[in-house]
Amino acid sequence: MVPISAYLILAAVLFGIGTIGVLITRNVIVIFMSIELMLNAANLALIAFSRGMNVLDGHVFVFLVLTVAAAEAAVGLAMIVLIFRNRETINIDRFSIMKW
Amino acid sequence: MDLQLPELNLLKMLPEIFLFLWALAIITFDLGTRRKTGATVGYLSLLGLLITGLILVFTGYGRGFGNMFYNDPLALFFKMIFLGASFMAIGSSFGLTNQKIVNHRGEYFALILFSTVGMMFLSSSNELLSLYIGLELTTIPLFVLAAFFKDNKLSVEAGIKYLVVGAFSSALLLYGLSFLYGMTGTTDILLMKVNLAVTQLKFEGNIGLVLIITIILLLAGIGFKLSLPPFHQWAPDVYEGSPTPIAAFLSVGSKAAGLVAFAKIMVNGLYAFYDPVMRPNDWGVLVGVLAAAAMILGNVVAIRQNNIKRMLAYSSIAQVGYIMIGMVSFNELGLASVAFYIFAYMFANMGAFAVVAFFEDKTGSCQIESYTGLAKSSPVLSIAMTVFLLSLAGIPPLAGFLAKFYVFAAAIKMAQAEGSYNWLYWLVGIGLLTSVFALYYYANVIKTMFFSDADSPYKLSFTLPVFTVIMIGLVGVFLFGLYPEPIMKFASEIPTSLGFIVD
């Protein structure tokens, strides 16, 4: 049987990849994918904890997080379409009309 | 099998349910009348908020859904603030819906109401799961609202920035919550507190490392919502780009929601509030440093802004710094002063933003120099703006002064009571010093309006909703500055309320 710590390490690695992805990529869609990765890492950690403790709260939590992530993705993709129509680019460095 | 269902008590959630249905009805109404409703839909939303307030008063205290949903003084106080902020935001957006948002009035008002429902749900939730759902229901409508001018480059840019930052911060928060769940084995905040205290978690060894990571993740997640430095960069851009009433709503409603989440997770969950022996960890200094950074950075950078919305954004970053002083002085007065501060801040800030929104509707400008000589052509508006700015700066007869006074008093009381908290003196010192900077840039706007030889080209006459909002703001600022006792009495019930005591 795989120990819980293995799942937690996997979750931490996924979360790290997601965080780095958000911080260094310039493409908004890739940033969005990275955020989804971070959410799924948190989901994996929740499932692992909940399985390890033999309680169900974590499972329920994951279902609701999935729903929230779907809502966020819906709004996010709509916004990306909007900004592409507006600027014809999705490079986040170019969204800098406002600074300081 | 013996399955015991928790007591449901659905009626305790009646205000949220009502407001949610009302928002759906508003969209339907706007569609049903083929989007030719004019201002009616706005007045309907205001009516909905008033009815929700009435229901809220009659619902009273109690709990529902087992231990998930608490109506305690904390929830009731902050729900009042959310409803008030939402009321004033909707009241100041009538000019906008007359001119710019002609085809989407229903969605605009309904999204504000949905966000308000999320905030109200959040302030009642006493458990990580519903807290997370409430926080997301608060922010997702605000993403859309920030980008509401679809063809305006600034607005769309504000929307995408807010979206990326908001989604990122909620992912950080969620990962932190998953660790909290893993360490304590429960999602109930009260149980979590007990479990943390029983296991006597310290910053030592492996579990200590996990605890530190958890606290940093939670602080980052909530810090983004509160725009605490170093998580503040989105705030000025989003405030500048989004529609002005939405910026106002963000700066009061969304910030108050972040404060509730902070109070619930950090102050209540991670910090045994009553028994000093049970305090397993000390993250107060870290938050104190962030608060000091907020006060310094917000007040100093605000000085060199030309755009009044950006100036108010930096000022709101600074105000969060003052609020966090109250939050990290862990005594009874601390949480009460936080609640009073955000209450006073709501009137002053929503009022100031209402004036800015009104001015922008009439003139299309947000630059501070456009306010030149406004006192001669529209004296009432200028005087109202002056009062709001002076309250934000903390000048004596106004509510903002008492708010700052209570926050500083709470910090000093705590520093005197316990020797290990003497860093709070430094925080108070920085707060007093930076208040002077704050006075400088607020006074700059007042000087531009009053003491200028040039005449303003604009002559503004009030419309009813804006006049109402400004009057509510003025009355609030003066009344609670001179007579704070009832609100303070209510606020001081918060730390002794249901959600904070294990029964």
Short mmCIF file of C-alpha atoms in Angstrom, two decimals, chain B residues 72-474:
data_model
loop_
_atom_site.label_atom_id
_atom_site.label_comp_id
_atom_site.label_asym_id
_atom_site.label_seq_id
_atom_site.Cartn_x
_atom_site.Cartn_y
_atom_site.Cartn_z
CA ASP B 72 -23.64 35.41 16.07
CA PRO B 73 -22.84 39.11 16.70
CA LEU B 74 -19.81 38.84 14.40
CA ALA B 75 -21.97 37.60 11.53
CA LEU B 76 -24.75 40.10 12.21
CA PHE B 77 -22.39 43.08 12.48
CA PHE B 78 -20.54 42.28 9.30
CA LYS B 79 -23.74 41.45 7.41
CA MET B 80 -24.90 44.98 8.27
CA ILE B 81 -21.66 46.31 6.81
CA PHE B 82 -21.99 44.21 3.64
CA LEU B 83 -25.59 45.28 3.10
CA GLY B 84 -24.66 48.91 3.71
CA ALA B 85 -21.71 48.79 1.33
CA SER B 86 -23.81 47.08 -1.31
CA PHE B 87 -26.61 49.64 -0.84
CA MET B 88 -24.25 52.55 -1.26
CA ALA B 89 -22.47 50.96 -4.23
CA ILE B 90 -25.76 50.38 -6.03
CA GLY B 91 -26.96 53.87 -5.09
CA SER B 92 -23.92 55.46 -6.64
CA SER B 93 -24.11 53.48 -9.89
CA PHE B 94 -27.34 54.98 -11.23
CA GLY B 95 -25.44 57.50 -13.34
CA LEU B 96 -23.40 54.67 -14.80
CA THR B 97 -26.41 52.57 -15.72
CA ASN B 98 -28.01 55.56 -17.39
CA GLN B 99 -25.08 56.22 -19.66
CA LYS B 100 -22.68 53.33 -20.10
CA ILE B 101 -24.24 50.05 -18.99
CA VAL B 102 -27.49 50.43 -20.85
CA ASN B 103 -27.95 46.86 -22.04
CA HIS B 104 -26.81 44.94 -18.99
CA ARG B 105 -28.37 46.68 -16.03
CA GLY B 106 -29.96 43.51 -14.67
CA GLU B 107 -26.72 41.55 -14.68
CA TYR B 108 -24.80 44.45 -13.17
CA PHE B 109 -27.08 44.85 -10.16
CA ALA B 110 -27.64 41.11 -9.77
CA LEU B 111 -23.91 40.40 -9.72
CA ILE B 112 -23.42 42.95 -6.96
CA LEU B 113 -26.19 41.21 -5.02
CA PHE B 114 -24.67 37.76 -5.64
CA SER B 115 -21.38 38.99 -4.30
CA THR B 116 -23.16 40.39 -1.25
CA VAL B 117 -24.80 36.99 -0.69
CA GLY B 118 -21.35 35.41 -0.78
CA MET B 119 -20.04 37.85 1.80
CA MET B 120 -23.02 37.27 4.08
CA PHE B 121 -22.64 33.52 3.77
CA LEU B 122 -18.93 33.83 4.54
CA SER B 123 -19.53 35.86 7.67
CA SER B 124 -21.90 33.21 9.02
CA SER B 125 -19.87 30.18 8.10
CA ASN B 126 -18.07 28.52 10.92
CA GLU B 127 -16.31 25.86 9.02
CA LEU B 128 -13.58 25.77 6.38
CA LEU B 129 -15.71 24.37 3.57
CA SER B 130 -18.53 26.89 3.68
CA LEU B 131 -15.99 29.62 4.34
CA TYR B 132 -14.16 28.77 1.12
CA ILE B 133 -17.41 28.63 -0.85
CA GLY B 134 -18.46 31.99 0.59
CA LEU B 135 -15.15 33.58 -0.30
CA GLU B 136 -15.36 32.31 -3.88
CA LEU B 137 -18.98 33.41 -4.24
CA THR B 138 -17.77 36.83 -3.12
CA THR B 139 -14.95 37.14 -5.62
CA ILE B 140 -16.14 35.44 -8.80
CA PRO B 141 -18.95 37.99 -9.46
CA LEU B 142 -16.45 40.74 -8.73
CA PHE B 143 -14.13 39.47 -11.50
CA VAL B 144 -16.96 39.98 -13.95
CA LEU B 145 -17.94 43.33 -12.49
CA ALA B 146 -14.38 44.67 -12.70
CA ALA B 147 -14.36 43.96 -16.45
CA PHE B 148 -17.88 45.22 -16.98
CA PHE B 149 -17.03 47.86 -19.62
CA LYS B 150 -16.39 45.30 -22.33
CA ASP B 151 -14.93 47.74 -24.84
CA ASN B 152 -12.83 49.74 -22.44
CA LYS B 153 -9.19 48.63 -22.43
CA LEU B 154 -8.62 49.74 -18.84
CA SER B 155 -11.64 47.88 -17.51
CA VAL B 156 -10.79 44.62 -19.29
CA GLU B 157 -7.21 44.88 -18.09
CA ALA B 158 -8.44 45.43 -14.54
CA GLY B 159 -10.68 42.39 -14.91
CA ILE B 160 -7.93 40.05 -16.08
CA LYS B 161 -5.49 41.27 -13.43
CA TYR B 162 -8.04 40.79 -10.70
CA LEU B 163 -8.96 37.39 -12.07
CA VAL B 164 -5.41 36.03 -12.20
CA VAL B 165 -4.54 37.39 -8.77
CA GLY B 166 -7.83 36.31 -7.21
CA ALA B 167 -7.67 32.76 -8.58
CA PHE B 168 -4.02 32.44 -7.59
CA SER B 169 -4.70 33.63 -4.05
CA SER B 170 -7.67 31.31 -3.65
CA ALA B 171 -5.47 28.39 -4.73
CA LEU B 172 -2.90 29.36 -2.10
CA LEU B 173 -5.64 29.66 0.51
CA LEU B 174 -7.08 26.29 -0.42
CA TYR B 175 -3.73 24.53 -0.13
CA GLY B 176 -3.30 26.13 3.30
CA LEU B 177 -6.76 24.99 4.30
CA SER B 178 -5.97 21.44 3.19
CA PHE B 179 -2.97 21.42 5.55
CA LEU B 180 -5.07 22.79 8.38
CA TYR B 181 -7.54 20.01 7.74
CA GLY B 182 -4.74 17.48 7.69
CA MET B 183 -3.25 18.68 10.95
CA THR B 184 -6.49 18.93 12.89
CA GLY B 185 -8.67 16.31 11.24
CA THR B 186 -11.72 18.53 11.12
CA THR B 187 -13.17 21.37 9.12
CA ASP B 188 -15.06 22.86 12.04
CA ILE B 189 -13.20 25.96 13.21
CA LEU B 190 -14.06 25.53 16.88
CA LEU B 191 -13.02 21.88 16.90
CA MET B 192 -9.93 22.85 14.96
CA LYS B 193 -8.99 25.30 17.68
CA VAL B 194 -9.41 22.69 20.38
CA ASN B 195 -7.48 20.05 18.45
CA LEU B 196 -4.62 22.44 17.74
CA ALA B 197 -4.44 23.43 21.40
CA VAL B 198 -4.61 19.86 22.66
CA THR B 199 -1.77 18.69 20.48
CA GLN B 200 0.20 21.75 21.59
CA LEU B 201 1.60 22.39 18.13
CA LYS B 202 4.79 24.40 18.26
CA PHE B 203 7.14 25.70 15.62
CA GLU B 204 9.42 22.73 16.14
CA GLY B 205 10.36 19.72 14.10
CA ASN B 206 8.53 18.51 10.99
CA ILE B 207 5.08 19.47 12.15
CA GLY B 208 6.38 22.94 13.00
CA LEU B 209 7.62 23.33 9.44
CA VAL B 210 4.23 22.31 8.09
CA LEU B 211 2.58 24.77 10.47
CA ILE B 212 4.80 27.62 9.27
CA ILE B 213 4.08 26.78 5.62
CA THR B 214 0.37 26.62 6.38
CA ILE B 215 0.37 30.00 8.09
CA ILE B 216 2.30 31.60 5.23
CA LEU B 217 -0.10 30.12 2.66
CA LEU B 218 -3.14 31.29 4.61
CA LEU B 219 -1.66 34.74 5.11
CA ALA B 220 -0.88 35.02 1.41
CA GLY B 221 -4.34 33.83 0.42
CA ILE B 222 -6.18 36.23 2.69
CA GLY B 223 -3.57 38.96 2.25
CA PHE B 224 -4.43 39.19 -1.43
CA LYS B 225 -8.08 39.76 -0.56
CA LEU B 226 -7.10 42.40 1.99
CA SER B 227 -4.43 43.92 -0.32
CA LEU B 228 -1.85 43.73 2.45
CA PRO B 229 1.68 44.31 1.14
CA PRO B 230 3.45 42.45 -0.43
CA PHE B 231 0.20 41.19 -1.95
CA HIS B 232 -1.19 44.61 -2.83
CA GLN B 233 -0.02 45.32 -6.38
CA TRP B 234 -3.31 44.41 -8.01
CA ALA B 235 -5.37 46.87 -5.98
CA PRO B 236 -4.51 50.25 -7.59
CA ASP B 237 -4.76 48.88 -11.13
CA VAL B 238 -8.05 47.14 -10.50
CA TYR B 239 -9.54 50.16 -8.72
CA GLU B 240 -8.50 52.47 -11.52
CA GLY B 241 -9.78 50.31 -14.33
CA SER B 242 -13.04 48.98 -12.96
CA PRO B 243 -16.29 50.99 -12.79
CA THR B 244 -16.06 53.41 -9.85
CA PRO B 245 -18.93 51.99 -7.75
CA ILE B 246 -17.34 48.56 -8.14
CA ALA B 247 -14.01 49.94 -6.96
CA ALA B 248 -15.85 51.29 -3.91
CA PHE B 249 -17.51 47.95 -3.30
CA LEU B 250 -14.16 46.18 -3.64
CA SER B 251 -12.49 48.52 -1.21
CA VAL B 252 -15.14 48.10 1.49
CA GLY B 253 -17.15 44.92 0.91
CA SER B 254 -14.43 42.64 -0.36
CA LYS B 255 -12.01 43.95 2.24
CA ALA B 256 -14.49 43.38 5.06
CA ALA B 257 -15.01 39.84 3.74
CA GLY B 258 -11.26 39.28 3.89
CA LEU B 259 -11.26 40.59 7.46
CA VAL B 260 -14.00 38.16 8.47
CA ALA B 261 -12.08 35.29 6.91
CA PHE B 262 -8.96 36.42 8.72
CA ALA B 263 -10.76 36.71 12.04
CA LYS B 264 -12.31 33.28 11.62
CA ILE B 265 -9.31 31.30 10.41
CA MET B 266 -6.38 33.06 12.02
CA VAL B 267 -7.63 34.80 15.16
CA ASN B 268 -10.25 32.25 16.09
CA GLY B 269 -8.96 29.04 14.59
CA LEU B 270 -5.20 29.30 14.91
CA TYR B 271 -5.09 31.30 18.10
CA ALA B 272 -6.77 30.15 21.26
CA PHE B 273 -8.41 33.42 22.04
CA TYR B 274 -9.08 33.13 25.72
CA ASP B 275 -6.60 30.94 27.44
CA PRO B 276 -2.97 32.05 27.14
CA VAL B 277 -1.79 28.53 27.91
CA MET B 278 -3.66 27.24 24.90
CA ARG B 279 -1.95 29.55 22.43
CA PRO B 280 -0.04 27.14 20.25
CA ASN B 281 1.67 29.54 17.91
CA ASP B 282 2.49 33.13 17.36
CA TRP B 283 2.08 34.59 13.92
CA GLY B 284 1.21 38.04 15.26
CA VAL B 285 4.62 39.60 14.65
CA LEU B 286 4.53 38.57 11.00
CA VAL B 287 1.14 40.21 10.50
CA GLY B 288 2.41 43.23 12.44
CA VAL B 289 5.27 43.64 9.97
CA LEU B 290 2.85 43.40 7.05
CA ALA B 291 0.60 45.99 8.70
CA ALA B 292 3.52 48.37 9.17
CA ALA B 293 4.48 47.86 5.51
CA ALA B 294 0.89 48.57 4.49
CA MET B 295 0.73 51.83 6.44
CA ILE B 296 4.07 53.11 5.18
CA LEU B 297 3.72 52.02 1.57
CA GLY B 298 0.07 52.98 1.18
CA ASN B 299 0.44 56.43 2.66
CA VAL B 300 3.73 57.31 0.97
CA VAL B 301 2.83 56.13 -2.52
CA ALA B 302 -0.60 57.79 -2.33
CA ILE B 303 1.10 61.19 -2.17
CA ARG B 304 2.29 61.11 -5.74
CA GLN B 305 -0.92 59.93 -7.41
CA ASN B 306 -2.76 62.18 -9.86
CA ASN B 307 -5.73 59.92 -10.34
CA ILE B 308 -8.14 60.13 -7.44
CA LYS B 309 -9.19 56.48 -7.75
CA ARG B 310 -5.57 55.34 -7.50
CA MET B 311 -5.07 57.68 -4.56
CA LEU B 312 -8.06 56.17 -2.77
CA ALA B 313 -6.73 52.70 -3.63
CA TYR B 314 -3.42 53.41 -1.91
CA SER B 315 -5.26 55.05 0.95
CA SER B 316 -7.33 51.88 1.33
CA ILE B 317 -4.12 49.83 1.48
CA ALA B 318 -2.99 52.10 4.30
CA GLN B 319 -6.34 51.77 6.08
CA VAL B 320 -5.95 47.98 6.06
CA GLY B 321 -2.68 48.51 7.89
CA TYR B 322 -4.50 50.39 10.66
CA ILE B 323 -7.21 47.71 10.80
CA MET B 324 -4.61 44.97 11.16
CA ILE B 325 -3.20 46.72 14.26
CA GLY B 326 -6.54 46.01 15.91
CA MET B 327 -6.51 42.47 14.57
CA VAL B 328 -3.11 41.58 16.04
CA SER B 329 -3.82 43.10 19.45
CA PHE B 330 -5.42 39.94 20.71
CA ASN B 331 -7.74 41.22 23.39
CA GLU B 332 -11.46 41.84 23.54
CA LEU B 333 -11.10 45.45 22.46
CA GLY B 334 -9.02 44.37 19.47
CA LEU B 335 -11.74 42.63 17.48
CA ALA B 336 -14.33 45.18 18.57
CA SER B 337 -12.14 48.02 17.32
CA VAL B 338 -11.63 46.21 14.01
CA ALA B 339 -15.39 45.95 13.58
CA PHE B 340 -15.90 49.61 14.51
CA TYR B 341 -13.10 50.68 12.17
CA ILE B 342 -14.56 48.92 9.16
CA PHE B 343 -17.98 50.33 10.05
CA ALA B 344 -16.70 53.92 10.14
CA TYR B 345 -14.54 53.27 7.08
CA MET B 346 -17.58 52.07 5.14
CA PHE B 347 -19.40 55.41 5.49
CA ALA B 348 -16.37 57.56 4.70
CA ASN B 349 -14.98 55.49 1.86
CA MET B 350 -18.27 54.69 0.14
CA GLY B 351 -19.17 58.37 0.44
CA ALA B 352 -15.89 59.52 -1.07
CA PHE B 353 -16.22 57.01 -3.90
CA ALA B 354 -19.83 58.10 -4.46
CA VAL B 355 -18.62 61.66 -4.97
CA VAL B 356 -15.87 60.43 -7.31
CA ALA B 357 -18.35 58.28 -9.26
CA PHE B 358 -20.80 61.16 -9.55
CA PHE B 359 -18.07 63.53 -10.71
CA GLU B 360 -16.87 60.97 -13.23
CA ASP B 361 -20.37 60.45 -14.62
CA LYS B 362 -20.79 64.16 -15.21
CA THR B 363 -17.30 65.07 -16.40
CA GLY B 364 -15.64 61.83 -17.47
CA SER B 365 -12.52 62.61 -15.48
CA CYS B 366 -10.84 61.06 -12.46
CA GLN B 367 -7.84 63.36 -12.31
CA ILE B 368 -7.38 65.30 -9.10
CA GLU B 369 -6.69 68.51 -11.04
CA SER B 370 -10.17 68.41 -12.58
CA TYR B 371 -11.51 69.12 -9.10
CA THR B 372 -9.96 72.61 -9.25
CA GLY B 373 -12.29 75.26 -7.89
CA LEU B 374 -15.16 72.84 -7.47
CA ALA B 375 -16.13 74.49 -4.17
CA LYS B 376 -17.42 77.59 -5.97
CA SER B 377 -19.61 75.84 -8.50
CA SER B 378 -20.88 72.93 -6.38
CA PRO B 379 -20.32 73.70 -2.69
CA VAL B 380 -22.38 70.86 -1.20
CA LEU B 381 -20.49 68.20 -3.13
CA SER B 382 -17.13 69.68 -2.16
CA ILE B 383 -18.06 69.95 1.50
CA ALA B 384 -19.25 66.33 1.50
CA MET B 385 -16.01 65.20 -0.13
CA THR B 386 -14.02 67.20 2.44
CA VAL B 387 -15.85 65.57 5.33
CA PHE B 388 -15.28 62.08 3.93
CA LEU B 389 -11.59 62.68 3.32
CA LEU B 390 -11.12 64.19 6.78
CA SER B 391 -12.84 61.17 8.31
CA LEU B 392 -10.50 58.88 6.38
CA ALA B 393 -7.58 60.91 7.67
CA GLY B 394 -8.90 60.66 11.23
CA ILE B 395 -9.81 64.21 12.25
CA PRO B 396 -11.52 64.44 15.67
CA PRO B 397 -15.24 64.96 15.52
CA LEU B 398 -15.64 62.39 12.75
CA ALA B 399 -16.04 58.62 12.98
CA GLY B 400 -12.64 57.90 11.42
CA PHE B 401 -10.90 59.49 14.39
CA LEU B 402 -12.63 57.29 16.94
CA ALA B 403 -11.95 54.23 14.81
CA LYS B 404 -8.22 54.94 14.81
CA PHE B 405 -8.37 55.80 18.51
CA TYR B 406 -9.97 52.47 19.45
CA VAL B 407 -7.50 50.51 17.34
CA PHE B 408 -4.50 52.22 18.92
CA ALA B 409 -6.04 51.91 22.39
CA ALA B 410 -6.51 48.16 21.91
CA ALA B 411 -2.89 47.75 20.84
CA ILE B 412 -1.53 49.78 23.76
CA LYS B 413 -3.72 47.91 26.23
CA MET B 414 -2.39 44.59 24.98
CA ALA B 415 1.21 45.80 24.98
CA GLN B 416 0.85 46.92 28.61
CA ALA B 417 -0.86 43.71 29.67
CA GLU B 418 1.69 41.31 28.25
CA GLY B 419 5.39 42.03 27.99
CA SER B 420 5.94 39.83 24.95
CA TYR B 421 3.68 42.10 22.95
CA ASN B 422 5.71 45.29 23.31
CA TRP B 423 6.30 45.36 19.55
CA LEU B 424 2.77 46.72 19.37
CA TYR B 425 4.13 50.07 20.59
CA TRP B 426 6.23 50.27 17.43
CA LEU B 427 3.18 49.51 15.34
CA VAL B 428 1.19 52.28 17.03
CA GLY B 429 4.11 54.67 16.55
CA ILE B 430 4.27 53.92 12.83
CA GLY B 431 0.50 54.32 12.66
CA LEU B 432 0.60 57.77 14.25
CA LEU B 433 3.50 58.89 12.10
CA THR B 434 1.99 57.75 8.82
CA SER B 435 -1.32 59.43 9.70
CA VAL B 436 0.51 62.69 9.09
CA PHE B 437 1.43 61.66 5.55
CA ALA B 438 -2.17 60.63 5.06
CA LEU B 439 -3.36 64.05 6.07
CA TYR B 440 -1.07 65.58 3.46
CA TYR B 441 -2.57 63.89 0.42
CA TYR B 442 -6.14 64.13 1.63
CA ALA B 443 -5.62 67.83 2.30
CA ASN B 444 -4.18 68.19 -1.19
CA VAL B 445 -7.54 67.25 -2.72
CA ILE B 446 -9.33 69.64 -0.34
CA LYS B 447 -6.91 72.41 -1.25
CA THR B 448 -7.53 71.79 -4.95
CA MET B 449 -11.27 72.10 -4.45
CA PHE B 450 -11.36 75.10 -2.11
CA PHE B 451 -8.26 77.26 -2.35
CA SER B 452 -7.85 77.80 -6.03
CA ASP B 453 -8.45 80.99 -7.95
CA ALA B 454 -9.51 79.22 -11.11
CA ASP B 455 -13.19 78.60 -11.62
CA SER B 456 -14.44 75.10 -12.20
CA PRO B 457 -15.96 74.58 -15.64
CA TYR B 458 -18.36 72.04 -14.16
CA LYS B 459 -21.65 72.81 -12.47
CA LEU B 460 -23.06 69.67 -10.90
CA SER B 461 -26.58 69.18 -9.65
CA PHE B 462 -27.52 66.14 -7.60
CA THR B 463 -29.69 63.25 -8.61
CA LEU B 464 -31.75 61.52 -5.94
CA PRO B 465 -29.82 58.23 -5.49
CA VAL B 466 -26.43 59.91 -5.27
CA PHE B 467 -27.81 62.50 -2.89
CA THR B 468 -29.16 59.70 -0.68
CA VAL B 469 -25.85 57.85 -0.65
CA ILE B 470 -23.89 61.00 0.20
CA MET B 471 -26.37 61.88 2.93
CA ILE B 472 -26.11 58.37 4.43
CA GLY B 473 -22.35 58.75 4.40
CA LEU B 474 -22.43 62.19 6.03
#
